[in-house]
mmCIF file of C-alpha atoms and ligand atoms in Angstrom:
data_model
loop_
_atom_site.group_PDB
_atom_site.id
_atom_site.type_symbol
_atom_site.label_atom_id
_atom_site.label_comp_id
_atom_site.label_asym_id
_atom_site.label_seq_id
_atom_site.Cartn_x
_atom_site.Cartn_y
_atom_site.Cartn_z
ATOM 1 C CA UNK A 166 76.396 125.211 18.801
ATOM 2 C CA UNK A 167 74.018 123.067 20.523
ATOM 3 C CA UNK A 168 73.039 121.146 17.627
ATOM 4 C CA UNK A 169 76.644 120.846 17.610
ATOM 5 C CA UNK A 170 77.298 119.190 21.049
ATOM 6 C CA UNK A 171 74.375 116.865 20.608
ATOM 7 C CA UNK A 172 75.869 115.233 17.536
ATOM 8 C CA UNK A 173 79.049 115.320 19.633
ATOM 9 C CA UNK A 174 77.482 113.337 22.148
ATOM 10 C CA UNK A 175 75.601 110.562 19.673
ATOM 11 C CA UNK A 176 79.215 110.257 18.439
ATOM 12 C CA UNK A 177 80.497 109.974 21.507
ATOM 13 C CA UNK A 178 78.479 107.488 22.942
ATOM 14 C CA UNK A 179 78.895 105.427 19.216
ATOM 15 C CA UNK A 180 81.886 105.109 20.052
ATOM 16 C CA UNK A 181 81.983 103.961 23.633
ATOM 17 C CA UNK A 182 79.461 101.449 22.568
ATOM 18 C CA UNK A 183 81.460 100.579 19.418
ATOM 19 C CA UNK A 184 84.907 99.674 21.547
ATOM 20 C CA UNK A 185 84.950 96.393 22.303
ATOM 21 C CA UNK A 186 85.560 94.758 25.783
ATOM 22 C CA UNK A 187 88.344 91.942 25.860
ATOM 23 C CA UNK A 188 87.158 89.644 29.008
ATOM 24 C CA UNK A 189 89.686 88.047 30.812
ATOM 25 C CA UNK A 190 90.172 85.118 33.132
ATOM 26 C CA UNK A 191 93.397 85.746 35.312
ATOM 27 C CA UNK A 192 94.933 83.090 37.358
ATOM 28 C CA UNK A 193 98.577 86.601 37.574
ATOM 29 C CA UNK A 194 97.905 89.229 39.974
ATOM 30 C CA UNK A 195 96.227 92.305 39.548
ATOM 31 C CA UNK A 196 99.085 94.543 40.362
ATOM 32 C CA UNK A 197 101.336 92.736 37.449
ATOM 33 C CA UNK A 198 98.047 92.762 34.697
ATOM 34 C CA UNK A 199 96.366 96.098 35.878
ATOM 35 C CA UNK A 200 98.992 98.684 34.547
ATOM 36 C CA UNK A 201 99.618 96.535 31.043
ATOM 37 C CA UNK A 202 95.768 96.123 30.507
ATOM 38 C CA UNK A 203 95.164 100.604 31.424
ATOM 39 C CA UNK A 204 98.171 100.867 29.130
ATOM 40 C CA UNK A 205 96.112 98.479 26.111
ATOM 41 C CA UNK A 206 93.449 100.830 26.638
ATOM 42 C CA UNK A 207 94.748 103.953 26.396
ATOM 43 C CA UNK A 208 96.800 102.887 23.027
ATOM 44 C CA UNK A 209 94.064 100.687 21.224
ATOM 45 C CA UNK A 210 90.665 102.104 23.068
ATOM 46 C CA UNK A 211 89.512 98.093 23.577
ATOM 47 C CA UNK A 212 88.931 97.855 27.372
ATOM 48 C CA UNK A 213 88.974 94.821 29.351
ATOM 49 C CA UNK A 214 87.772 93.493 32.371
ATOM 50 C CA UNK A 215 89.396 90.822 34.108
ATOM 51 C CA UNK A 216 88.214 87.807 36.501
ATOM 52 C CA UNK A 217 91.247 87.548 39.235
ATOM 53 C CA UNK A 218 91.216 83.927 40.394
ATOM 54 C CA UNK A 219 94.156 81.583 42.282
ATOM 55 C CA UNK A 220 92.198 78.292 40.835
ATOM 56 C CA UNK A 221 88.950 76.965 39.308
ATOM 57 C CA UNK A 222 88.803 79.373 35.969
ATOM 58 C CA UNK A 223 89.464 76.225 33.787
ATOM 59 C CA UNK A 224 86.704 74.578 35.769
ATOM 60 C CA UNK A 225 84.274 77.771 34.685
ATOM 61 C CA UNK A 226 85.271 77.952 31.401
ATOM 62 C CA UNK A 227 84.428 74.728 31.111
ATOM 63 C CA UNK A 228 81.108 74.408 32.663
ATOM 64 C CA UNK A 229 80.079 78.168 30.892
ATOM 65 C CA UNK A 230 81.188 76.461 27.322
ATOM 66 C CA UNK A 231 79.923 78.416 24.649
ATOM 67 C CA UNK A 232 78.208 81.205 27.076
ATOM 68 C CA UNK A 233 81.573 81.611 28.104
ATOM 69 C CA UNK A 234 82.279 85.749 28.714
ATOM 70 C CA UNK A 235 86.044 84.781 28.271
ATOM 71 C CA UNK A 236 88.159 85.924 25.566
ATOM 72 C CA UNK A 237 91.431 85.225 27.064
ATOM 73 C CA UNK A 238 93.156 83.501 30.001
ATOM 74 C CA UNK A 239 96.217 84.229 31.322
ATOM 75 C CA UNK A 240 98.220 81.694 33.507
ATOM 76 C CA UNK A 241 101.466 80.707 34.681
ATOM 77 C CA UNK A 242 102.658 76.904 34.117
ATOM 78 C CA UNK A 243 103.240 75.465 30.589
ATOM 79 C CA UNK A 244 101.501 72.465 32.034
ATOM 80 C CA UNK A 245 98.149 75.301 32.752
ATOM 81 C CA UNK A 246 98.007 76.016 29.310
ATOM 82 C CA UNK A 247 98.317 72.687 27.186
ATOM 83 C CA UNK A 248 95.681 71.717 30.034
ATOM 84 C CA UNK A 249 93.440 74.292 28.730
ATOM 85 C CA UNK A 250 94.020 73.218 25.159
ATOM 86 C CA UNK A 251 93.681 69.222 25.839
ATOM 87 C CA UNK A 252 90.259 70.423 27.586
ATOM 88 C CA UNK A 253 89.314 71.619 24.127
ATOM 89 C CA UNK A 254 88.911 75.425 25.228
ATOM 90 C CA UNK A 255 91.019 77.131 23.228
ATOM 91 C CA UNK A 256 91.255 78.148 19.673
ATOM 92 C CA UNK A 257 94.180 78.864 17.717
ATOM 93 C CA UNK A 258 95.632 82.535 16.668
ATOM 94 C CA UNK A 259 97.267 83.483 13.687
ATOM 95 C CA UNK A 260 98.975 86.434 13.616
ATOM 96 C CA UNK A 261 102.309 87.729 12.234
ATOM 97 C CA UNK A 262 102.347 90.392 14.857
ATOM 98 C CA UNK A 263 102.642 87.668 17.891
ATOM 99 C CA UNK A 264 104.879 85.337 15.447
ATOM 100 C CA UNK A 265 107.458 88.276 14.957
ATOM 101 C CA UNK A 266 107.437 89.190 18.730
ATOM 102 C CA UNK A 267 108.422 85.093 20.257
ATOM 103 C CA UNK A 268 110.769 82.967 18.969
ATOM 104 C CA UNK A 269 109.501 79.568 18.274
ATOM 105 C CA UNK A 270 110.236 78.151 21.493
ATOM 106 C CA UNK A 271 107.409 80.380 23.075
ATOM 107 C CA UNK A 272 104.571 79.452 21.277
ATOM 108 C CA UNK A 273 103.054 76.434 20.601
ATOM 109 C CA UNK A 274 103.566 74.897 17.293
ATOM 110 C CA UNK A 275 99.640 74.649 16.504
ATOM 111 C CA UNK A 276 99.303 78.290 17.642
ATOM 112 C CA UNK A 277 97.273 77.650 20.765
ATOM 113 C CA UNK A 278 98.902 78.850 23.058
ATOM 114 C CA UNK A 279 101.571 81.852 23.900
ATOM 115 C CA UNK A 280 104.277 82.061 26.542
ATOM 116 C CA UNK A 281 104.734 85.728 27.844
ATOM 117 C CA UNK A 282 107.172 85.662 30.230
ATOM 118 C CA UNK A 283 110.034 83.124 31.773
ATOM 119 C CA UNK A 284 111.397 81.874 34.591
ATOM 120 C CA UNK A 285 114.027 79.867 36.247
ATOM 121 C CA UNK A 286 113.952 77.406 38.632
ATOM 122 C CA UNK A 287 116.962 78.204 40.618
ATOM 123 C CA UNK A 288 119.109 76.862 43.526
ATOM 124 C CA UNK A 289 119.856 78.915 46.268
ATOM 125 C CA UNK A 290 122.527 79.211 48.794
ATOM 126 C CA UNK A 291 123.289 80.502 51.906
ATOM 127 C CA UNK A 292 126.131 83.525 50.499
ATOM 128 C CA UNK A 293 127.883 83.160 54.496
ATOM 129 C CA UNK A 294 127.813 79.375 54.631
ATOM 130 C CA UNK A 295 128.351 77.863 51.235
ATOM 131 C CA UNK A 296 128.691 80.589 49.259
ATOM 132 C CA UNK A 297 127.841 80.800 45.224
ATOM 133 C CA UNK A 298 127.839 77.139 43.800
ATOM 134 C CA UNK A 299 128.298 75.201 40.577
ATOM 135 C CA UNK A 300 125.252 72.909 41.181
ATOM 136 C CA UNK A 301 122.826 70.278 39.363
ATOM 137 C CA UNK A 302 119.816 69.533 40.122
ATOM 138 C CA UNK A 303 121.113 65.909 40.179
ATOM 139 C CA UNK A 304 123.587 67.050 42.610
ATOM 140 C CA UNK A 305 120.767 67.467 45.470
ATOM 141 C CA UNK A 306 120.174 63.960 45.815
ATOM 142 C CA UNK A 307 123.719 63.283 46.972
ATOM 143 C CA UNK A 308 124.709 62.309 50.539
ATOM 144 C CA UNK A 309 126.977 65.689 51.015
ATOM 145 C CA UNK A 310 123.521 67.489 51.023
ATOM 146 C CA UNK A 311 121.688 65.221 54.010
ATOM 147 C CA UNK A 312 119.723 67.965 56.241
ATOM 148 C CA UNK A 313 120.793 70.945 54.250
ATOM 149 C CA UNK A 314 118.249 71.439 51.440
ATOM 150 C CA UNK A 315 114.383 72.795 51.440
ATOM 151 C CA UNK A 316 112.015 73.222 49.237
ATOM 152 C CA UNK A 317 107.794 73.706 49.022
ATOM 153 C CA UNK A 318 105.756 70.879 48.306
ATOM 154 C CA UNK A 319 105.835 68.514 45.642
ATOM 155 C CA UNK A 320 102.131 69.561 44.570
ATOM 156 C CA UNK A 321 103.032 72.988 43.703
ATOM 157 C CA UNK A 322 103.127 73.181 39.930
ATOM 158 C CA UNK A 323 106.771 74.843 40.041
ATOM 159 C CA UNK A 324 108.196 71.782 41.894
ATOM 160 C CA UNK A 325 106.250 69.133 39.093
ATOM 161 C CA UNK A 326 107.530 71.139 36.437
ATOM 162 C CA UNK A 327 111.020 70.470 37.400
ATOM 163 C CA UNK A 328 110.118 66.434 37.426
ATOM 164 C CA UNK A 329 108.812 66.762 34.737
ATOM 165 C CA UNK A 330 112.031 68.208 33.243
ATOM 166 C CA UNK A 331 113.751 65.350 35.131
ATOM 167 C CA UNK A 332 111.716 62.484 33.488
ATOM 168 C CA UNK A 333 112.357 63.969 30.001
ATOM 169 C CA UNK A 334 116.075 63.496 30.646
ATOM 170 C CA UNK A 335 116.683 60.453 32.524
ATOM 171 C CA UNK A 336 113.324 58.626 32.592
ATOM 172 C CA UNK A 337 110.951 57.392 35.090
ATOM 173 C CA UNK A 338 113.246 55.029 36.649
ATOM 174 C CA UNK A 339 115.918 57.597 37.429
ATOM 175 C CA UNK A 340 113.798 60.011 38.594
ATOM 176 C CA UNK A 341 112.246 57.973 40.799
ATOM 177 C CA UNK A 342 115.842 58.003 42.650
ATOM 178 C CA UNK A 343 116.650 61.095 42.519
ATOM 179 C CA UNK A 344 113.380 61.863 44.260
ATOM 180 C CA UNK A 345 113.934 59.516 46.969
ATOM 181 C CA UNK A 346 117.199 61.199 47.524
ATOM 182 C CA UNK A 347 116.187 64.889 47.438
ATOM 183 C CA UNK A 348 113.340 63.923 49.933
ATOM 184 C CA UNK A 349 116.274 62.169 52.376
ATOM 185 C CA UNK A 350 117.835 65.724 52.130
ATOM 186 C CA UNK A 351 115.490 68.240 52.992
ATOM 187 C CA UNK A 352 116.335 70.363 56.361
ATOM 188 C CA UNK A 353 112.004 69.891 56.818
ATOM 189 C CA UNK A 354 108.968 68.861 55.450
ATOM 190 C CA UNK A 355 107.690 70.914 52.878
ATOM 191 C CA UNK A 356 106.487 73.549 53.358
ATOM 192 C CA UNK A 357 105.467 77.158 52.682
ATOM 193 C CA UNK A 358 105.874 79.292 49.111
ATOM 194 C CA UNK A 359 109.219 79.936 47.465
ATOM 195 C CA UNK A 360 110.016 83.043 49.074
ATOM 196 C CA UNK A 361 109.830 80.918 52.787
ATOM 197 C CA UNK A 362 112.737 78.517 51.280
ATOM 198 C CA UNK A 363 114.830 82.029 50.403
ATOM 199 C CA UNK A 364 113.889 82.837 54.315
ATOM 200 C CA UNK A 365 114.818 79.617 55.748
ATOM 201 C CA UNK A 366 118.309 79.811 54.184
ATOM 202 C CA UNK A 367 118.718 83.284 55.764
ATOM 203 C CA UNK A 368 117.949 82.076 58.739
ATOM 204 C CA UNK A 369 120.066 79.178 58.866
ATOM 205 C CA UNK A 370 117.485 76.571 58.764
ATOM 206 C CA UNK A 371 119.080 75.202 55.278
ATOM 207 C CA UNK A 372 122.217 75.803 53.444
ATOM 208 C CA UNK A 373 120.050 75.699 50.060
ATOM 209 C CA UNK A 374 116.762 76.100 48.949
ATOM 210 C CA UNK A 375 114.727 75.279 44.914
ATOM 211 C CA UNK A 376 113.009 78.250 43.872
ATOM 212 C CA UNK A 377 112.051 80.466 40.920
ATOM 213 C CA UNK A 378 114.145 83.770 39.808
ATOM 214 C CA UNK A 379 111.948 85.923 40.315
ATOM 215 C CA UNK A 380 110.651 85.581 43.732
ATOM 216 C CA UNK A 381 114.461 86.145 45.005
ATOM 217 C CA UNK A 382 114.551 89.506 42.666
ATOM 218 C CA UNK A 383 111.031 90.684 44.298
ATOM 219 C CA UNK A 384 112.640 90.346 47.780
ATOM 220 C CA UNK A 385 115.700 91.987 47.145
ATOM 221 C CA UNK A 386 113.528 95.244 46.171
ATOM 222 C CA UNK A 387 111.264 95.064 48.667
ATOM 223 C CA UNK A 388 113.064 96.978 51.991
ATOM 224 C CA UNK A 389 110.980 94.697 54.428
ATOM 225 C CA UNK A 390 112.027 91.626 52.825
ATOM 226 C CA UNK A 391 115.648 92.128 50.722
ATOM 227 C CA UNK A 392 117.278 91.232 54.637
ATOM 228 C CA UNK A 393 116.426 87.621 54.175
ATOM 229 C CA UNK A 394 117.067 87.970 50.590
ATOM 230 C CA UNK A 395 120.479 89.866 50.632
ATOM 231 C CA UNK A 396 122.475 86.772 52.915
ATOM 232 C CA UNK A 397 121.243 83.908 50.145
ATOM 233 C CA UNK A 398 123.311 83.758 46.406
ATOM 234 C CA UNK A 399 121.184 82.855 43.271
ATOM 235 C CA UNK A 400 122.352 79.735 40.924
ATOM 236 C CA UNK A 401 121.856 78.552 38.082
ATOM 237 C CA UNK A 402 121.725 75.034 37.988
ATOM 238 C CA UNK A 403 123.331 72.252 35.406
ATOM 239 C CA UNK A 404 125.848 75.462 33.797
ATOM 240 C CA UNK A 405 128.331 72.773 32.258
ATOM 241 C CA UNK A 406 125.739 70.446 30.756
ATOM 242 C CA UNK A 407 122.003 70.636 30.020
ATOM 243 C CA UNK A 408 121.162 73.833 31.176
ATOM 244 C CA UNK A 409 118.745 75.397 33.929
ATOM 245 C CA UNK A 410 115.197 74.192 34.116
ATOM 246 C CA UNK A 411 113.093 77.081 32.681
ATOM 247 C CA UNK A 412 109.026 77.610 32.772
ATOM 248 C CA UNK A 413 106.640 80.277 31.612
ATOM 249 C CA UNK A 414 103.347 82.201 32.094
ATOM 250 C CA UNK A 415 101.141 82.820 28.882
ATOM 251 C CA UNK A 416 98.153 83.037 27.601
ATOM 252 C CA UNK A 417 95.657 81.467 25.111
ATOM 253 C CA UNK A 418 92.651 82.551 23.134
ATOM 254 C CA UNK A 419 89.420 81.097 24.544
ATOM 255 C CA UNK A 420 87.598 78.798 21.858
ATOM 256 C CA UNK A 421 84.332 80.770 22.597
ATOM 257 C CA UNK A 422 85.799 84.081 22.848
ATOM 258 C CA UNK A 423 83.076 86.697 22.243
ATOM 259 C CA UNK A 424 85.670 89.178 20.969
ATOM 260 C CA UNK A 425 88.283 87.060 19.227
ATOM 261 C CA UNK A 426 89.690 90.246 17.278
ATOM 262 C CA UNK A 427 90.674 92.381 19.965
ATOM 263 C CA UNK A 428 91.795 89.142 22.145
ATOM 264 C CA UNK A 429 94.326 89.153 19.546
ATOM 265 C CA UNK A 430 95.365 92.941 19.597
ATOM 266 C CA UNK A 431 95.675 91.784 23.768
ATOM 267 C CA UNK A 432 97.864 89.244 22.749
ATOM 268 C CA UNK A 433 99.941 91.283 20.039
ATOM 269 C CA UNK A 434 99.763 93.963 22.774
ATOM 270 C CA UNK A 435 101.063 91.972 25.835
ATOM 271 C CA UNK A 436 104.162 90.016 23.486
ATOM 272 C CA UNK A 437 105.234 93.655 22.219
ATOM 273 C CA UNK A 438 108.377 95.533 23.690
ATOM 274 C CA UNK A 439 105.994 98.045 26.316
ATOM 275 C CA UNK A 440 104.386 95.144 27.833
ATOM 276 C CA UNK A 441 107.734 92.873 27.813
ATOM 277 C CA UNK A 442 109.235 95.714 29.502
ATOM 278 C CA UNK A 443 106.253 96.283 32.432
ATOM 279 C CA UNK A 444 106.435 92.341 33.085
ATOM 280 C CA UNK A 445 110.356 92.363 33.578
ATOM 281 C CA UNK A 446 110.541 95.255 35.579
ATOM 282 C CA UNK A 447 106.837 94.727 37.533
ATOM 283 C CA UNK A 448 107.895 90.899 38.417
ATOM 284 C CA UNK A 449 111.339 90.406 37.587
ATOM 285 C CA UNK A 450 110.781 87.957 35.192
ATOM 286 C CA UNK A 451 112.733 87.455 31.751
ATOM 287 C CA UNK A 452 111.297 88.637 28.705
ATOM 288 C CA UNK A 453 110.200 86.258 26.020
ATOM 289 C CA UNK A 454 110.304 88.808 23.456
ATOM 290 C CA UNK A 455 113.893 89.149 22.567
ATOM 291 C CA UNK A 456 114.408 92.181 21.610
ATOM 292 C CA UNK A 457 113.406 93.424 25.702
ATOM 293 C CA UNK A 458 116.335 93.131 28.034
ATOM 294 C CA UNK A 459 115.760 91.851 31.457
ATOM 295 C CA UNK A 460 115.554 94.759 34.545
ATOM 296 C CA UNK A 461 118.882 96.016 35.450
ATOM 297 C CA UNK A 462 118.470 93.942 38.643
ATOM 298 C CA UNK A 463 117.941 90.760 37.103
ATOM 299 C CA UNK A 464 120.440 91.545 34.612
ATOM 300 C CA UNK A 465 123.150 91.485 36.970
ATOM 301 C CA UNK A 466 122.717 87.643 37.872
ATOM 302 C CA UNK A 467 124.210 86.941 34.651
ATOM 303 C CA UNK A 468 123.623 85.475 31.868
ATOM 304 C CA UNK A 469 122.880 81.397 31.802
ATOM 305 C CA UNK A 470 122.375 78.637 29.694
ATOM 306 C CA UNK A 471 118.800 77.540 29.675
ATOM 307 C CA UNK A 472 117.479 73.995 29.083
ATOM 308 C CA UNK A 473 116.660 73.571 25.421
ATOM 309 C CA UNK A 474 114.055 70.867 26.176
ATOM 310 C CA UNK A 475 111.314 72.104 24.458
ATOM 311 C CA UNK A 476 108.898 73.544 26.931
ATOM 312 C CA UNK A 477 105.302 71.439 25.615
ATOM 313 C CA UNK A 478 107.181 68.308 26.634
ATOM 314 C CA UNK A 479 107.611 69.725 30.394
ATOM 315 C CA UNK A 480 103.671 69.483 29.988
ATOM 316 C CA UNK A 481 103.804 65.657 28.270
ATOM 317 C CA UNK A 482 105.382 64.690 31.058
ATOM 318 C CA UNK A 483 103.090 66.443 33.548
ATOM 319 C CA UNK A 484 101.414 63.332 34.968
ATOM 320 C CA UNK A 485 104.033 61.002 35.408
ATOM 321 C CA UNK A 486 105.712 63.562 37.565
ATOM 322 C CA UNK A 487 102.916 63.795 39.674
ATOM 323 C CA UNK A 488 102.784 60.222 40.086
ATOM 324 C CA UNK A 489 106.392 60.094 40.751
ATOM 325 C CA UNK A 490 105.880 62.392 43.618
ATOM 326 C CA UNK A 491 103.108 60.748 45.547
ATOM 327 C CA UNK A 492 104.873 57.541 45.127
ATOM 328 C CA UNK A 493 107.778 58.863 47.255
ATOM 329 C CA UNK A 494 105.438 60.685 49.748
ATOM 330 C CA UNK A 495 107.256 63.467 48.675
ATOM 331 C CA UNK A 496 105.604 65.723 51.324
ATOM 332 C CA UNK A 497 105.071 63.240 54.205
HETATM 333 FE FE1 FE2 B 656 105.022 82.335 41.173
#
């Protein structure tokens, strides 16, 4: 019996030191990545350990090159991860696993990186005041709107994603205008994260507000905060033409990932229908993976018509949006 439990052990501890560790960077929250990550653990035995940061990983992966411990990094922002792969820290994935679970549009077409989960970049309204509204985002820029619109500032990688989306379909040029016009419009400076501009229209200090999906479907659930959610409607912008701007959060394989394997299985793992289904309820996103529904919650906004621009070129046109915006002193 003893001799027993001692081989037990030896096996045992072959074992722990046999599983491999998937190391990951993390620019998403703990509370979103934590119960996905205990879930890849219990079903593959890989474990992981994660770096939580708000900025700077690309910066470390970078200067830690090939002594990197990263296997994977997970960010939000299209725009984050072609940055990653233009900084020459990536390396492509093939697998049929992650190819079956995301249409083409979420992945990129070199296999470097992989969108998890996506989000809209909505207009809001005040549900007393204006009610729900058929809007564009062109729309914004018109007189009719002078004092009543707010938004956060024009750095925040949300806000350049939707230039970006404007540049792709009316140019510099155009853009440029319709900048100029939004900034006339705006109730105040901006200011504060997309969950203030929800606020502000609750509390009268604008009739509508730019912000993403699933900040307004976090509020709602949250008793201390669904008051200043409950008074504002959710719309989806450019219905009867183009389509609403849409981003994403993903991931990519580090090019000096230690454990390349099971940063894979993560990957396979985190695309699959469990892990779809934990980031649409947890954050009220929309799946990527089709065959995962959005939460009930989310669900009942409707269904829209998303902008087919393909999402890489959001990224191509990265810089000239943030030009665009510091030429109009967008926050000043
Ligand atoms: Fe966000």
């Amino acid at each position: 019996m003893r001799r027993f439990l001692a081989a037990a052990a030896l096996l045992t501890s072959a074992a722990v030191q046999a599983a491999p560790t998937v190391t990951i960077y993390s620019y998403r929250q703990p509370f979103l990545i934590e119960p996905m990550l205990a879930k890849f653990t219990e079903q593959t035995g890989i474990n992981t350990e994660v770096v939580f940061a708000k900025k700077g990983l690309d910066e470390r992966l970078k200067r830690e090159g090939k002594l990197t411990p990263a296997d994977l990094v997970l960010t939000t922002d299209i725009s984050r991860l072609t940055g990653l792969v233009d900084m020459d820290l990536v390396q492509p994935v093939a697998s049929d696993i992650v190819n079956s679970n995301l249409p083409k549009q979420f992945r990129d077409p070199d296999n470097n990186w992989f969108a998890l989960t996506l989000r809209v970049r909505n207009v809001y309204s005040s549900a007393e005041r204006v009610g729900k509204v058929d809007i564009n985002y062109e729309d914004l820029a018109k007189p009719q709107y002078k004092g009543k619109i707010c938004t956060r500032s024009g750095k925040n990688a949300y806000n350049i994603a939707l230039v970006s989306s404007m540049i792709a379909h009316h140019g510099e040029a155009e853009t440029v205008q319709w900048l100029e016009g939004l900034k006339a419009n705006l109730a105040r400076k901006p200011q504060g994260n997309d969950r203030a501009q929800i606020k502000a229209v609750a509390e009268g200090v604008c009739d509508y507000a730019i912000g993403n999906s699933y900040y307004y479907g976090k509020m709602l659930s949250d008793p201390k905060q669904a008051p200043f959610a409950e008074p504002v409607a959710i719309n989806f912008p450019n219905q009867d033409n183009r389509g609403a701007h849409v981003n994403v959060s993903g991931a990519v394989v580090t090019k000096y990932a230690k454990q390349p394997e099971a940063a894979v299985k993560l990957l396979e793992f985190l695309s699959g229908e469990q892990a779809q289904q934990m980031y649409a309820e947890a954050n009220m996103e929309y799946p990527v993976n089709p065959k995962v529904k959005p939460s009930p919650l989310v669900a009942g906004w409707g269904s829209f018509k998303e902008d087919s621009l393909p999402i890489y070129q959001l990224a191509e046109n990265h810089q000239a949006a943030v030009k665009l915006l510091d030429q109009v002193k967008f926050d000043l």
